[in-house]
XYZ file of C-alpha atoms in Angstrom:
713
model
C 128.922 111.253 85.406
C 132.631 110.699 84.149
C 135.684 110.693 86.863
C 139.285 111.079 86.363
C 142.263 110.243 88.151
C 145.381 110.999 87.276
C 149.372 110.170 89.688
C 152.035 111.091 88.370
C 155.444 110.425 90.514
C 158.638 112.229 90.462
C 161.655 110.672 91.978
C 159.594 108.553 94.284
C 160.314 104.619 92.690
C 157.210 103.082 92.541
C 156.590 99.214 91.147
C 153.912 99.729 88.274
C 151.707 97.674 90.211
C 151.811 100.647 93.065
C 151.331 102.947 90.447
C 148.163 100.703 88.863
C 147.133 100.291 92.831
C 147.138 104.306 93.202
C 144.539 104.391 90.382
C 142.611 102.055 90.848
C 142.401 103.510 94.702
C 141.601 106.904 93.162
C 138.414 105.200 90.990
C 137.152 103.642 93.555
C 137.031 106.645 96.099
C 135.131 108.010 92.630
C 133.083 105.505 92.005
C 129.705 106.902 93.779
C 129.759 109.457 90.520
C 128.137 106.912 88.292
C 130.174 104.789 85.728
C 130.024 101.873 83.461
C 132.862 101.439 81.902
C 136.519 101.962 82.497
C 140.553 102.211 81.777
C 144.048 103.871 82.552
C 147.111 104.633 81.076
C 150.496 103.847 81.617
C 153.670 103.685 80.366
C 156.550 100.860 79.202
C 158.825 102.266 81.238
C 159.613 106.104 82.312
C 161.731 108.022 81.781
C 165.161 108.761 84.950
C 164.335 111.626 86.660
C 167.993 112.062 86.186
C 167.397 112.304 82.035
C 164.422 114.102 82.346
C 165.425 117.864 84.288
C 169.086 117.030 82.402
C 169.109 119.545 78.913
C 168.903 118.768 74.995
C 172.239 117.822 74.507
C 173.993 120.548 72.605
C 173.970 120.448 68.731
C 176.472 121.124 66.090
C 173.100 124.217 65.087
C 173.806 125.985 68.986
C 176.954 128.329 67.026
C 174.587 129.580 64.709
C 173.448 132.772 64.781
C 169.857 132.491 65.906
C 168.924 136.204 64.917
C 169.479 135.346 61.159
C 166.916 137.537 59.318
C 165.888 134.252 57.444
C 165.234 132.037 60.564
C 167.334 129.500 59.049
C 169.160 128.327 62.249
C 166.448 128.039 64.566
C 164.776 126.017 61.805
C 167.387 124.030 62.242
C 167.918 122.869 65.857
C 163.291 122.798 65.629
C 164.125 119.368 62.910
C 167.367 118.403 65.280
C 164.913 118.500 68.551
C 161.872 117.000 66.377
C 164.083 114.236 65.394
C 165.393 113.627 69.108
C 162.118 113.708 70.312
C 159.738 111.608 67.070
C 157.746 108.373 68.920
C 159.323 105.669 67.954
C 157.492 103.124 66.316
C 157.114 100.830 68.738
C 154.329 103.141 70.886
C 155.408 103.591 75.101
C 151.949 103.737 76.483
C 150.123 100.829 77.777
C 146.278 101.419 77.036
C 143.963 99.085 79.804
C 139.900 99.438 79.276
C 137.277 97.701 79.888
C 133.110 97.588 80.181
C 131.841 96.653 84.170
C 133.275 98.139 87.576
C 136.285 98.552 88.599
C 137.333 95.132 89.503
C 136.549 94.203 85.957
C 139.123 96.780 84.550
C 141.702 95.231 86.696
C 141.436 91.508 85.453
C 141.939 92.852 82.033
C 145.184 94.676 82.944
C 146.752 90.921 84.745
C 145.336 89.712 81.366
C 147.094 92.400 79.471
C 150.353 92.980 81.280
C 150.804 89.467 81.390
C 149.972 89.323 77.053
C 152.561 92.164 76.366
C 155.294 90.500 79.407
C 155.590 93.789 80.266
C 156.260 93.188 84.358
C 154.558 94.538 87.075
C 157.411 94.715 89.240
C 159.814 97.192 87.515
C 159.883 100.555 89.366
C 158.770 104.158 87.757
C 160.742 106.394 89.244
C 159.145 109.428 86.606
C 155.853 108.699 85.765
C 152.394 109.785 84.789
C 149.429 107.524 85.355
C 145.060 108.703 84.012
C 142.305 107.257 84.417
C 138.623 107.483 84.058
C 135.031 106.079 84.894
C 133.152 106.142 81.557
C 129.170 106.994 82.146
C 127.622 106.874 78.770
C 126.689 109.411 76.987
C 127.604 109.217 73.651
C 127.665 105.810 72.704
C 127.102 102.659 74.746
C 128.862 101.462 77.072
C 131.544 99.459 75.407
C 135.678 98.761 75.701
C 136.231 101.164 72.140
C 134.148 104.033 73.757
C 135.472 104.058 77.518
C 138.704 106.549 77.743
C 141.581 107.076 77.350
C 141.240 108.062 74.402
C 144.127 108.280 71.870
C 145.176 110.049 68.780
C 146.223 106.918 66.848
C 147.767 103.228 67.103
C 151.473 105.213 68.593
C 149.211 106.835 70.902
C 151.027 110.603 70.564
C 148.061 111.935 72.209
C 146.757 110.216 74.792
C 143.255 111.755 76.642
C 140.876 111.096 79.222
C 138.194 113.503 79.572
C 135.145 114.708 81.812
C 132.684 117.017 80.430
C 131.083 117.331 76.776
C 132.536 119.352 73.736
C 129.601 120.240 72.505
C 131.171 121.031 69.061
C 132.516 117.806 68.363
C 130.376 116.931 65.326
C 132.059 119.915 63.232
C 135.597 119.134 64.930
C 135.430 115.581 63.991
C 134.079 116.292 60.096
C 137.028 118.997 59.430
C 139.992 116.502 61.224
C 138.068 113.277 59.194
C 138.852 115.288 55.504
C 142.252 115.445 56.749
C 142.615 111.908 56.894
C 141.463 110.722 61.066
C 139.718 107.519 61.240
C 137.622 107.513 64.351
C 137.055 104.073 66.681
C 134.361 105.107 69.095
C 131.032 106.981 68.976
C 133.176 109.885 71.701
C 132.686 113.515 71.194
C 136.155 112.926 74.066
C 137.945 111.977 70.664
C 138.192 114.581 68.111
C 140.634 116.142 71.638
C 143.755 113.492 71.224
C 143.158 113.665 67.275
C 142.426 117.592 66.856
C 145.842 117.684 69.313
C 147.741 115.735 66.831
C 146.483 117.662 64.234
C 147.665 120.872 65.643
C 150.816 119.630 66.829
C 151.057 118.590 63.320
C 150.574 122.194 61.880
C 152.239 123.798 64.359
C 155.358 121.664 63.439
C 156.071 122.736 60.238
C 155.010 126.401 60.047
C 156.625 127.680 63.611
C 160.059 127.562 64.200
C 159.905 125.992 67.484
C 158.358 123.232 68.788
C 155.785 124.499 71.529
C 155.388 123.507 74.706
C 152.790 120.982 75.959
C 150.779 123.807 78.024
C 150.620 125.940 74.733
C 149.547 123.608 72.234
C 147.266 122.178 74.719
C 145.653 126.170 75.596
C 145.531 126.518 71.950
C 142.956 123.027 71.352
C 141.011 123.996 74.254
C 140.454 127.582 72.125
C 138.424 125.727 69.606
C 136.510 123.050 71.829
C 132.892 124.717 73.127
C 131.440 122.906 76.244
C 132.616 122.413 79.621
C 134.857 120.068 80.216
C 138.381 118.530 82.438
C 140.905 117.142 80.707
C 144.097 114.865 81.713
C 147.074 115.041 78.144
C 149.851 112.973 77.857
C 151.746 112.451 74.876
C 154.680 110.902 73.747
C 156.345 113.808 71.721
C 156.714 114.830 75.647
C 157.778 111.986 77.237
C 157.435 112.228 81.039
C 155.090 115.447 81.648
C 151.783 115.631 82.259
C 148.905 118.242 81.546
C 145.288 119.076 83.126
C 143.512 121.144 81.812
C 139.435 122.318 82.746
C 137.082 124.677 81.383
C 133.422 124.139 83.601
C 134.003 120.678 84.984
C 135.635 120.402 88.490
C 139.351 119.575 88.940
C 141.391 118.897 91.613
C 145.227 118.705 92.391
C 146.427 117.040 95.132
C 150.660 117.433 96.806
C 152.934 114.824 97.998
C 156.592 115.986 98.510
C 159.622 116.076 100.409
C 160.378 118.589 103.736
C 162.403 120.963 101.611
C 165.792 123.074 102.670
C 165.769 126.951 101.937
C 168.708 128.695 100.789
C 168.945 130.069 104.757
C 168.856 125.513 105.610
C 165.437 126.471 107.547
C 163.340 123.638 106.742
C 159.913 124.164 104.533
C 156.679 122.484 103.039
C 155.978 125.675 100.860
C 154.581 123.716 97.730
C 155.759 127.253 95.483
C 159.164 125.922 95.790
C 158.040 122.532 93.999
C 160.580 123.456 90.940
C 163.528 122.429 93.293
C 161.555 119.183 94.938
C 164.001 116.167 94.996
C 160.494 114.202 95.290
C 157.512 115.102 94.325
C 154.109 113.164 93.478
C 150.633 114.861 92.820
C 147.399 112.930 92.593
C 144.248 114.827 90.044
C 141.017 113.621 90.356
C 137.466 115.043 89.498
C 136.143 116.126 92.919
C 136.670 119.396 94.238
C 136.887 123.039 92.155
C 139.553 124.645 90.400
C 139.850 127.895 88.420
C 138.418 127.876 84.813
C 141.208 127.752 81.574
C 143.673 126.953 83.500
C 146.244 124.543 82.190
C 148.146 122.675 85.005
C 151.586 121.616 83.588
C 153.758 118.948 85.406
C 157.145 117.783 84.272
C 160.534 117.453 85.688
C 159.705 117.038 89.550
C 157.493 120.677 89.333
C 154.517 121.888 88.227
C 153.162 125.311 86.943
C 149.654 127.200 86.432
C 148.726 128.697 82.485
C 145.296 130.364 82.091
C 143.803 131.089 79.098
C 142.339 133.367 79.071
C 145.404 135.262 80.114
C 147.170 138.774 78.207
C 150.186 135.900 77.926
C 149.053 132.757 78.159
C 152.169 131.382 77.470
C 153.166 132.816 81.037
C 152.446 130.969 84.253
C 150.080 132.474 87.189
C 149.792 132.227 90.458
C 146.928 130.461 92.486
C 146.380 130.277 95.983
C 146.635 126.726 97.465
C 144.054 125.595 100.146
C 144.265 122.813 102.622
C 141.241 120.488 102.486
C 140.313 118.903 105.857
C 139.441 115.812 104.472
C 138.905 113.282 106.601
C 140.080 108.919 104.820
C 136.783 107.837 106.889
C 135.075 110.519 106.001
C 134.624 109.311 102.476
C 134.458 105.345 103.985
C 131.767 103.435 105.320
C 132.058 103.161 108.400
C 130.567 99.861 109.772
C 127.517 100.231 107.955
C 126.565 98.624 104.958
C 126.266 101.247 102.197
C 126.639 104.565 102.057
C 123.323 105.833 101.822
C 122.807 104.726 105.317
C 125.611 106.065 107.041
C 124.359 109.657 105.415
C 121.135 108.972 106.452
C 122.420 107.847 109.879
C 124.824 111.030 110.021
C 121.944 113.751 109.568
C 121.802 113.909 113.404
C 125.041 115.543 113.546
C 125.160 117.221 110.042
C 121.598 119.598 111.207
C 123.688 120.062 114.233
C 126.726 121.285 111.652
C 124.420 123.358 109.217
C 124.099 124.990 112.434
C 126.762 125.903 114.637
C 127.882 129.073 114.729
C 125.217 130.846 112.902
C 122.923 130.603 115.949
C 122.370 132.202 119.057
C 119.775 129.260 120.909
C 120.866 130.335 124.293
C 118.811 133.578 125.385
C 118.199 132.854 129.206
C 119.116 134.824 132.044
C 123.028 135.405 132.574
C 124.284 136.527 136.039
C 121.265 137.995 136.854
C 121.438 139.560 133.342
C 118.370 139.443 131.006
C 119.366 139.119 127.502
C 117.245 139.905 125.275
C 116.501 138.117 122.047
C 115.918 141.081 120.072
C 118.736 143.202 121.040
C 121.289 141.847 118.894
C 121.051 139.249 115.981
C 119.975 135.484 116.673
C 121.442 134.390 112.830
C 124.159 135.000 111.803
C 124.715 133.594 107.784
C 128.846 135.392 107.414
C 128.491 134.376 102.908
C 125.257 136.777 103.305
C 125.411 139.339 105.820
C 126.688 142.507 104.253
C 124.616 141.528 101.357
C 121.232 141.048 103.360
C 119.693 144.316 103.575
C 119.676 144.802 99.231
C 117.632 140.981 99.704
C 114.895 142.522 101.932
C 114.758 145.304 99.198
C 114.351 142.658 95.779
C 111.129 142.601 94.281
C 110.678 139.109 93.959
C 113.103 135.805 95.445
C 113.525 133.362 92.983
C 115.196 129.762 93.921
C 116.472 127.702 90.695
C 117.619 124.143 91.531
C 117.405 120.628 89.903
C 116.099 117.591 91.541
C 116.795 117.203 95.028
C 117.909 120.774 95.292
C 114.906 122.110 93.709
C 112.254 120.078 95.912
C 114.499 121.485 99.359
C 113.523 125.026 98.032
C 110.421 124.109 97.527
C 109.992 122.967 100.880
C 111.005 126.455 102.130
C 109.095 128.287 99.822
C 106.218 128.843 102.302
C 109.066 129.607 105.192
C 110.245 132.143 103.450
C 107.406 134.357 102.618
C 105.538 134.119 105.445
C 109.536 135.558 107.325
C 109.748 137.832 104.894
C 106.496 138.785 103.223
C 108.450 138.987 99.556
C 107.206 136.640 96.453
C 109.150 133.564 96.344
C 108.947 131.531 93.323
C 110.431 128.151 91.814
C 112.185 127.447 88.747
C 113.621 123.878 87.589
C 116.855 125.365 85.930
C 116.768 123.774 82.696
C 113.226 125.040 82.340
C 114.429 128.721 83.124
C 116.255 128.211 80.176
C 114.865 126.694 77.584
C 112.351 129.925 78.401
C 114.985 132.877 78.712
C 113.254 133.970 81.537
C 112.120 138.046 82.013
C 114.962 138.476 84.944
C 115.667 141.922 86.600
C 117.904 144.091 88.509
C 115.953 143.622 91.984
C 115.564 140.783 91.407
C 117.525 138.119 94.291
C 118.332 134.740 92.575
C 119.215 131.977 94.958
C 120.417 128.875 93.205
C 120.750 125.214 95.323
C 122.896 123.103 94.194
C 125.031 119.797 96.647
C 127.365 119.927 94.128
C 128.078 123.691 92.842
C 129.410 122.133 89.980
C 125.379 120.938 88.151
C 125.695 122.202 84.786
C 122.081 123.297 84.400
C 121.918 125.419 87.757
C 125.006 127.210 86.480
C 124.028 128.129 82.945
C 120.891 129.129 84.975
C 123.386 131.377 87.013
C 125.388 133.078 84.095
C 122.511 133.208 82.456
C 121.111 135.627 85.345
C 124.466 137.674 86.266
C 124.066 138.403 82.763
C 120.552 140.157 83.752
C 121.685 142.320 86.859
C 120.142 139.963 89.249
C 121.476 139.433 92.683
C 122.611 135.561 92.663
C 123.089 133.829 96.385
C 124.754 130.374 95.943
C 123.695 127.278 98.500
C 125.927 124.462 98.404
C 127.359 121.801 100.118
C 131.140 122.410 98.364
C 133.756 125.300 99.392
C 135.141 126.688 96.377
C 132.927 125.148 93.610
C 131.636 127.414 90.246
C 128.251 128.638 92.104
C 129.833 129.701 95.199
C 132.149 131.120 93.023
C 130.427 132.963 90.390
C 127.259 133.783 92.715
C 127.903 137.607 95.148
C 127.534 135.743 98.346
C 126.187 132.457 99.868
C 126.064 129.576 102.632
C 127.807 126.621 102.222
C 125.690 124.244 104.010
C 128.706 122.383 106.097
C 126.788 119.309 105.169
C 130.033 117.189 104.698
C 131.148 114.425 101.996
C 127.372 112.907 100.078
C 129.111 110.064 98.233
C 125.931 108.170 97.909
C 124.207 108.886 94.292
C 120.402 109.679 96.401
C 120.737 112.597 98.167
C 120.137 112.575 101.946
C 121.630 114.365 104.522
C 122.468 117.058 102.227
C 118.474 117.698 101.136
C 118.185 118.174 104.677
C 121.095 120.911 105.905
C 119.399 122.239 102.198
C 116.089 123.500 104.374
C 118.123 123.949 107.488
C 120.097 126.422 105.633
C 117.335 127.854 103.318
C 115.694 128.088 107.039
C 118.414 129.884 108.485
C 118.501 132.636 105.700
C 114.592 133.338 106.137
C 115.053 134.012 109.348
C 118.399 136.154 109.200
C 115.567 138.344 106.373
C 113.475 138.939 108.571
C 115.496 139.783 111.877
C 114.036 143.720 111.707
C 110.188 142.821 111.555
C 109.316 142.779 115.358
C 105.754 141.035 113.890
C 107.440 137.693 113.169
C 109.160 137.471 116.558
C 107.098 134.677 117.633
C 107.167 132.549 114.073
C 111.097 133.533 114.776
C 111.246 131.828 118.886
C 109.107 128.662 117.336
C 111.796 127.906 114.165
C 114.779 128.575 116.667
C 113.880 126.461 119.270
C 112.763 123.900 117.218
C 116.532 123.839 115.738
C 117.846 123.478 118.734
C 116.248 120.486 119.510
C 116.104 118.999 116.016
C 119.458 116.749 116.230
C 117.911 115.086 119.232
C 114.101 114.784 117.210
C 115.867 113.120 114.587
C 118.358 110.933 116.050
C 114.173 109.153 117.306
C 112.793 109.616 114.432
C 116.080 107.246 113.005
C 115.116 104.470 116.149
C 112.021 103.750 113.861
C 114.435 102.272 111.601
C 113.103 98.454 112.313
C 109.755 99.195 111.903
C 110.208 100.787 108.791
C 112.075 97.895 107.604
C 109.484 95.471 108.348
C 106.853 98.588 106.023
C 109.383 97.561 103.407
C 108.823 93.941 103.018
C 104.796 94.641 102.767
C 105.921 97.042 100.092
C 108.355 95.352 98.170
C 106.652 93.946 95.528
C 104.500 96.577 94.121
C 105.033 98.159 90.751
C 103.788 101.435 91.464
C 103.621 103.638 94.896
C 101.729 107.125 95.493
C 102.622 109.564 98.169
C 100.247 112.793 98.849
C 101.543 115.421 100.829
C 100.549 119.355 101.134
C 101.504 122.739 102.362
C 105.245 122.256 103.355
C 104.794 118.494 102.834
C 104.254 118.263 99.131
C 107.880 119.106 98.819
C 108.172 115.110 101.076
C 106.105 113.861 99.047
C 108.021 114.633 95.736
C 111.402 113.882 98.037
C 110.418 110.748 98.755
C 108.787 109.323 95.172
C 112.327 110.869 93.879
C 114.461 108.411 96.452
C 111.658 105.675 94.980
C 112.218 106.253 91.817
C 116.083 106.516 91.848
C 117.039 103.328 93.809
C 113.820 100.706 93.557
C 113.702 101.580 90.085
C 109.488 101.371 90.908
C 106.608 103.738 89.309
C 105.980 106.499 92.444
C 104.182 109.593 92.074
C 104.539 112.361 94.907
C 100.538 114.013 94.111
C 99.541 118.027 96.057
C 97.048 116.238 98.080
C 94.467 119.820 96.429
C 94.331 117.936 93.031
C 93.754 114.882 94.197
C 90.457 114.918 92.813
C 91.765 116.033 89.164
C 92.843 112.916 87.914
C 94.807 111.569 90.854
C 91.890 109.826 92.551
C 91.179 107.490 89.488
C 94.639 105.158 90.464
C 93.551 104.427 93.648
C 92.023 101.141 94.362
C 92.839 98.208 97.276
C 96.166 97.126 95.127
C 97.508 100.479 95.298
C 100.202 101.258 97.886
C 100.145 104.542 99.018
C 101.459 107.086 101.686
C 100.202 109.859 103.528
C 101.680 112.888 104.937
C 99.044 114.135 108.284
C 101.304 115.771 110.233
C 99.507 118.445 112.750
C 100.266 121.755 110.622
C 97.146 123.522 108.911
C 96.880 121.323 106.080
C 96.293 118.754 108.690
C 91.897 118.715 108.301
C 92.449 118.731 105.032
C 94.785 115.453 104.743
C 92.549 113.779 107.839
C 89.919 114.047 104.561
C 92.223 112.918 101.682
C 92.732 109.776 103.937
C 88.803 109.351 105.025
C 88.439 109.618 100.524
C 91.225 106.801 100.183
C 89.389 104.078 102.422
C 85.707 104.865 100.483
C 87.751 103.541 97.262
C 89.116 100.357 98.877
C 92.689 101.186 99.509
C 94.507 101.438 102.978
C 97.326 104.259 103.072
C 100.377 104.313 105.371
C 99.985 107.866 106.952
C 103.098 110.126 108.490
C 101.737 111.342 111.313
C 102.913 112.829 115.063
C 102.607 111.511 118.142
C 100.169 112.209 120.141
C 97.714 113.330 117.404
C 94.756 110.197 118.640
C 92.361 112.185 115.501
C 94.625 110.077 113.183
C 93.852 106.838 114.958
C 90.376 107.026 114.063
C 90.237 108.062 110.114
C 92.927 105.368 109.355
C 91.963 101.726 109.419
C 94.534 98.554 110.335
C 95.191 101.308 113.811
C 98.656 101.534 114.390
C 100.429 99.451 112.556
C 99.661 101.455 109.031
C 100.936 104.861 110.472
C 104.082 105.819 111.318
C 104.735 108.224 114.100
C 107.023 111.025 114.254
C 107.669 114.076 116.421
C 105.736 117.405 116.478
C 107.803 120.162 115.244
C 107.577 123.916 113.967
C 105.851 123.582 110.592
C 108.548 124.848 108.588
C 111.253 121.743 110.130
C 108.198 119.328 109.950
C 109.326 118.584 106.280
C 112.817 117.411 107.504
C 111.415 115.149 110.656
C 108.840 113.456 107.727
C 111.162 112.792 105.448
C 113.722 110.732 107.284
C 111.303 107.436 108.090
C 110.966 107.795 103.749
C 114.229 107.732 103.534
C 114.979 105.381 105.592
C 111.962 103.343 103.467
C 113.843 104.060 100.132
C 116.703 102.804 101.779
C 115.458 99.135 103.195
C 113.358 98.911 99.302
C 116.191 99.036 97.455
C 118.361 96.320 99.654
C 115.396 94.013 99.296
C 115.059 93.995 95.874
C 118.129 93.533 96.402
C 119.552 96.765 93.957
C 122.846 99.042 94.400
C 121.708 101.199 97.344
C 124.660 103.508 96.199
C 125.127 103.597 92.328
C 121.393 103.436 90.764
C 121.727 102.007 87.452
C 121.747 105.565 84.417
C 122.230 107.677 86.921
C 125.210 110.149 88.325
C 125.934 112.028 91.604
C 127.440 115.320 90.441
C 125.347 116.441 86.515
C 128.008 118.622 85.777
C 127.149 117.885 81.350
C 123.685 119.092 79.845
C 121.863 117.953 76.788
C 123.193 120.361 74.605
């Protein structure tokens, strides 16, 4: 979805060129979210740091009694302050917008700065710049619809926004009645215009000018929907406000080491109010606290919360250090992020299991270790809730897209190990139906980002009904991670490519570990658990073996690159694999593809089969293996020559598959519960190579975004 980036510097001299490069770099780090246009806002000149912290000059009204009943003195002082703060006839803000990518924005900025005789060498030592990448929801991808949006030609209020304002039409009608003229088709434009309208109302009716955070929180109370905002105003030079409700927003802090009153050096960021230098970075790539409003001014920042009894009183927030290396979000020698993330899966799967499973149950020091005497699987985020989950009437997985497929791949495993009925819900459909939820249900919400809008709304609906809510996400501190009663972080690391790969396989491992933990009180399930645990231990090395098939998969992709459709057949555990592989082909290759439950083949899909239709059959050696061999034979009888994913050492499949080994993709055998992980990797590689061969953008497919943080409402 849309990406927000802001950069604030105080007491740190940066050239205009350096500020712009900082903003461009921030936007490029957010490109994976998907976008079709971009924009930035910087100032023509900045307030010096000294001027920023200087008080308003003493006026002749200061000696007047401010407690007089008529409030005359206060109104006079407010009038003088308003006059001092009144915007000049020419705006100090430079708004640069462009359809297309960041390179197009950078080229537009160079032209615009040159046309306006603005030097990129000028030093800005107290400045707030904001930037945005837009993914079109309201109006086509054109410069006029790009952010930042402003309140008027003088740019009294300037806003960038991620999310959707659901009541924007009502607000727009109100503002148009009061003379506002809208230039874009977006919902965002109501925000700066509403800020100006409310500012004008308070300006006339109140005895004091509101602070910028007070104004923003008043406007937030009028907005419905999920959003994150960065706001600048010519009425408040050198200030910046960041606010959010529902949509992700994070603030990073860089400041000089401070000297405390005792003379001891400290880097306590709470001491920012006395910092001589401060740089802040704001981006929509993690989650802060809902309804928060961060006010940045005079080299310091304060946090306010619109839901507090006294919104004008600042609140304390815990600061978290994110251990993120730059190479985590760089390609590291690979051509694309998706390629890198596919090849990272041995390491990410190991990281998902690290410290959570006791693999070694062999004898040590002549003592026999009883594998059933203590827990083999320990999930800290679930530990206190396992008894409650075991007592639940049913377990319901709620997710969207790839996360839904991960839950589907694990459904049979969870049912087999826990003996609890498992059902699956697509989040948007659950909300459309408002299906009955009971207090003895356990609802598991699966989301890579932890911010998926429909899944988050479904979570809040389930909480209202009193169900136990469990979260499985890849993002610590995300909305789903915060709002659920307990959960698991899959620890897959940052995933930049829009098409999910490593997060999908780590989600399957995480759900499988949950099932193992839930079944550890059952002796009857011991043999199944041991088989799964042994396969989990071997899984990283197994995936390394599968990745060696890359060259063969590239050759198969060359055969399929001109096809118009692709059918994938799976059954049992591998129905989810067929759906996920079909989704990857749709997302990336822009080819019609369909994952089909093989048991339904005779109920319609068989009509599509002929000698020209490309097909892939998942026929590894699980309990549905013989049925899948029958599927291959039926397809061959109708002239098809399917590719078959099968296990190493399966000699039976060669007798039913025409074309011999050239039509087989052989993968190692693991426990049935984990075979979908092994089987999906060559299909991930296939979708990657098909995309490259067809000349499409692997990491940023058209019309799609990494994290879907808005809904259709």
